[in-house]
Coordinates of C-alpha atoms in Angstrom, one line a residue:
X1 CA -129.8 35.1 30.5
X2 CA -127.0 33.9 32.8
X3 CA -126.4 34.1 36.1
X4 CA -125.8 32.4 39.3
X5 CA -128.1 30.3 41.2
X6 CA -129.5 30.4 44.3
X7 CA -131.6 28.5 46.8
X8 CA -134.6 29.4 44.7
X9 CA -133.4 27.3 41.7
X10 CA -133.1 24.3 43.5
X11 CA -136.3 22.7 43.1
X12 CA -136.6 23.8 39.5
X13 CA -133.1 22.6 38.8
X14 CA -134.1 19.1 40.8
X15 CA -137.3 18.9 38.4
X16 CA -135.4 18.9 35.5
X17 CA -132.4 16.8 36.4
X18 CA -135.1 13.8 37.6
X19 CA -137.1 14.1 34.9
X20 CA -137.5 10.5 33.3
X21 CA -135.8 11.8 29.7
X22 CA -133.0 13.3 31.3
X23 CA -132.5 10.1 33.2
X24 CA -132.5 8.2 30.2
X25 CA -130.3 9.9 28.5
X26 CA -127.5 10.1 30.9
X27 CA -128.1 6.9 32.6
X28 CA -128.8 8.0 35.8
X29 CA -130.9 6.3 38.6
X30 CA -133.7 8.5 40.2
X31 CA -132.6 9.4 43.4
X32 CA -132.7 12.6 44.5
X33 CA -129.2 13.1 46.1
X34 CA -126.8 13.3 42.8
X35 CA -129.0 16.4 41.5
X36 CA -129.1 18.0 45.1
X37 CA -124.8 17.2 45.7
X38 CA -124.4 18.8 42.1
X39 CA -126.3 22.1 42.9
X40 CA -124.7 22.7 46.4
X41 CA -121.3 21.9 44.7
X42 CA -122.2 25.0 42.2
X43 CA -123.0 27.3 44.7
X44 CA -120.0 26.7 46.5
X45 CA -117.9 26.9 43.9
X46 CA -119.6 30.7 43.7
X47 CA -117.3 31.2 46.9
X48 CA -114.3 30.3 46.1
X49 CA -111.1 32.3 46.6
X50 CA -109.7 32.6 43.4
X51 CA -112.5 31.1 42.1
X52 CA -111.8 28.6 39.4
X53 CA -115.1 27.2 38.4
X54 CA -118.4 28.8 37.2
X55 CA -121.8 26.9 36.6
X56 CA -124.1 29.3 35.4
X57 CA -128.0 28.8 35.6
X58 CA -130.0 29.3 32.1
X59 CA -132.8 31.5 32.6
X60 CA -135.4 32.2 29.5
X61 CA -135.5 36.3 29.8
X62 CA -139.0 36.9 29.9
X63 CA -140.2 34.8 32.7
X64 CA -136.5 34.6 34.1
X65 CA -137.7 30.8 34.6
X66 CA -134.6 27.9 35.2
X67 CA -134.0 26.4 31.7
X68 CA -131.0 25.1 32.1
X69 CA -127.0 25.5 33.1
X70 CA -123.6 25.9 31.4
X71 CA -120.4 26.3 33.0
X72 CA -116.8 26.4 32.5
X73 CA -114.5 24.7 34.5
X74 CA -110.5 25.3 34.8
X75 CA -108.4 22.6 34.0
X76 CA -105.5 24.8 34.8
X77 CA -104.8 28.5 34.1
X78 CA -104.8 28.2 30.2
X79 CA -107.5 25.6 29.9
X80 CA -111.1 24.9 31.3
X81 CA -114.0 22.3 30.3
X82 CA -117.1 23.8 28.6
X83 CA -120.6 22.3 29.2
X84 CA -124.2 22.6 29.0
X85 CA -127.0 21.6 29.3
X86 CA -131.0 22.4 29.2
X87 CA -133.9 20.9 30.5
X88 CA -135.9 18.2 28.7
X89 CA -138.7 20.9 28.1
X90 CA -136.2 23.1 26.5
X91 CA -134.7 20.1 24.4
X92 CA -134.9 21.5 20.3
X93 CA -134.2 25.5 21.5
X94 CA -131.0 25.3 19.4
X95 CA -130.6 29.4 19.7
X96 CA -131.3 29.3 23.4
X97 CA -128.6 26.6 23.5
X98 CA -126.4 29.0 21.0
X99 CA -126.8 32.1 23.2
X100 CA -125.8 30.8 26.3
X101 CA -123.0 29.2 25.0
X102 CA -122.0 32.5 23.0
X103 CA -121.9 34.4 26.7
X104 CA -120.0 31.3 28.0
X105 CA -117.1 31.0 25.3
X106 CA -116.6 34.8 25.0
X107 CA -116.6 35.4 29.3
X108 CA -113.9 31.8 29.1
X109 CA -112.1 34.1 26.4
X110 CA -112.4 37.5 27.0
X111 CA -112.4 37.7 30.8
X112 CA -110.8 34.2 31.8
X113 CA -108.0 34.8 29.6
X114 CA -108.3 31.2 28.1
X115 CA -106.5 29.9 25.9
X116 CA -108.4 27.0 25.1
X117 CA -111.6 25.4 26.1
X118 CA -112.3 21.5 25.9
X119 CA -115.3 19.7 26.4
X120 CA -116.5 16.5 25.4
X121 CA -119.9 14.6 24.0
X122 CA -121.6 11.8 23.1
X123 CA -121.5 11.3 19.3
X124 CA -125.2 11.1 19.0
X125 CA -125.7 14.1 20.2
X126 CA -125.5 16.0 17.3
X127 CA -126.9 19.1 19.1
X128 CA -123.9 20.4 21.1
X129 CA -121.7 18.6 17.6
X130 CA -123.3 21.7 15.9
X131 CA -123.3 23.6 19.0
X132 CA -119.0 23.2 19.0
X133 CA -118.6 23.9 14.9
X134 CA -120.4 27.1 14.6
X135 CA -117.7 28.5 17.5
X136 CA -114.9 26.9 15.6
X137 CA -114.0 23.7 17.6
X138 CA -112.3 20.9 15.8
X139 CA -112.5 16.8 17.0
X140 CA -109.5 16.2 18.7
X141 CA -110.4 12.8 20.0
X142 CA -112.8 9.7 20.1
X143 CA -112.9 7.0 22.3
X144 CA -115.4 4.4 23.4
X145 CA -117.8 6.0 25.6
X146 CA -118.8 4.8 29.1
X147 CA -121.6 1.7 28.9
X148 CA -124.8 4.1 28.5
X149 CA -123.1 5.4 25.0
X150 CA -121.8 2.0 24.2
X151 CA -125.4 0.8 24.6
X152 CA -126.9 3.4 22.2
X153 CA -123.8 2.2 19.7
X154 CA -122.5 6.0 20.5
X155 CA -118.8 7.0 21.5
X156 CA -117.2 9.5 23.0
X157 CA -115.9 12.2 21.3
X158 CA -113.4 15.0 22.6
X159 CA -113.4 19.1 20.8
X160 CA -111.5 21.5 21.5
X161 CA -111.5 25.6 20.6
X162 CA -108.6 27.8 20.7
X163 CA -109.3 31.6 21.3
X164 CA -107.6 32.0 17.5
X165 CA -110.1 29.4 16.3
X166 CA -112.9 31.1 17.8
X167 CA -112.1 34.4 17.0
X168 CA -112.0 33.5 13.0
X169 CA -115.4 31.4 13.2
X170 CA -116.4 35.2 14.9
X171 CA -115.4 36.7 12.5
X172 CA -117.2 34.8 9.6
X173 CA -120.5 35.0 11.1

């Protein structure tokens, strides 16, 4: 389930994004301020006139407990940045991953009016890799990745999805 968050995600969404794995993976130091600027940032994006960028919270439907977020994010009329993301805890719930981003790419689609959604990834993470081929995204780009990738012998690589694309891989599954 998807939906906005509110000041009763914070501390949830602040576990998750401190946890020691999560840090590790994205490199990022433990302080408490990054996570706390990032969720303030998406609840003012909620008020936004026209709003242009949507970071969803991930809630698991039957406890409607935080497992994550996923957002789009306009580049410009035509074109916005796909991500997501889910909590440590939640790491290995591929169809909890492939739902949310369903909802996401089809609301980007469908109710955006995209034309195209980007997003980009570290090459080891073979999760969201999967994640972007069963919606029809193709590699458009890799590059070297900042130091945390370069250190894990990763690079970054760049996908895109057209609404054409994404409508075919719909219609083959």
């Amino acid at each position: 389930m998807l939906r906005e968050f509110d000041e009763t995600d914070r501390l949830t969404f602040l576990k998750y994004q401190t946890d020691p794995r999560y840090l590790q993976l994205y490199d990022f130091d433990q302080s408490i301020n990054r996570p706390n600027e990032l969720f303030d940032l998406f609840v003012r994006w909620q008020h936004e006139k026209p709003r242009v960028n949507f970071q969803l919270g991930i809630f698991e439907h039957s406890t409607e407990r935080l497992v994550g977020c996923g957002g789009l994010r306009r580049l410009n009329d035509d074109v916005a940045v796909f991500g997501i993301e889910l909590s440590p805890t939640e790491w290995g719930r591929f169809r909890l991953a492939m739902d949310a981003s369903s909802a996401l790419v089809r609301f980007g689609f469908e109710t955006l009016k995209l034309k195209t959604i980007v997003g980009d990834t570290a090459s080891g993470n073979r999760r969201v890799a999967k994640l972007a081929r069963h919606f029809g995204a193709e590699v458009v780009a890799t590059r070297t990745g900042p130091e945390w990738m370069q250190a894990r012998g990763w690079e970054e690589v760049d996908w895109a999805i057209t609404k054409g694309a994404w409508e075919r891989a719909k219609s083959l599954q």
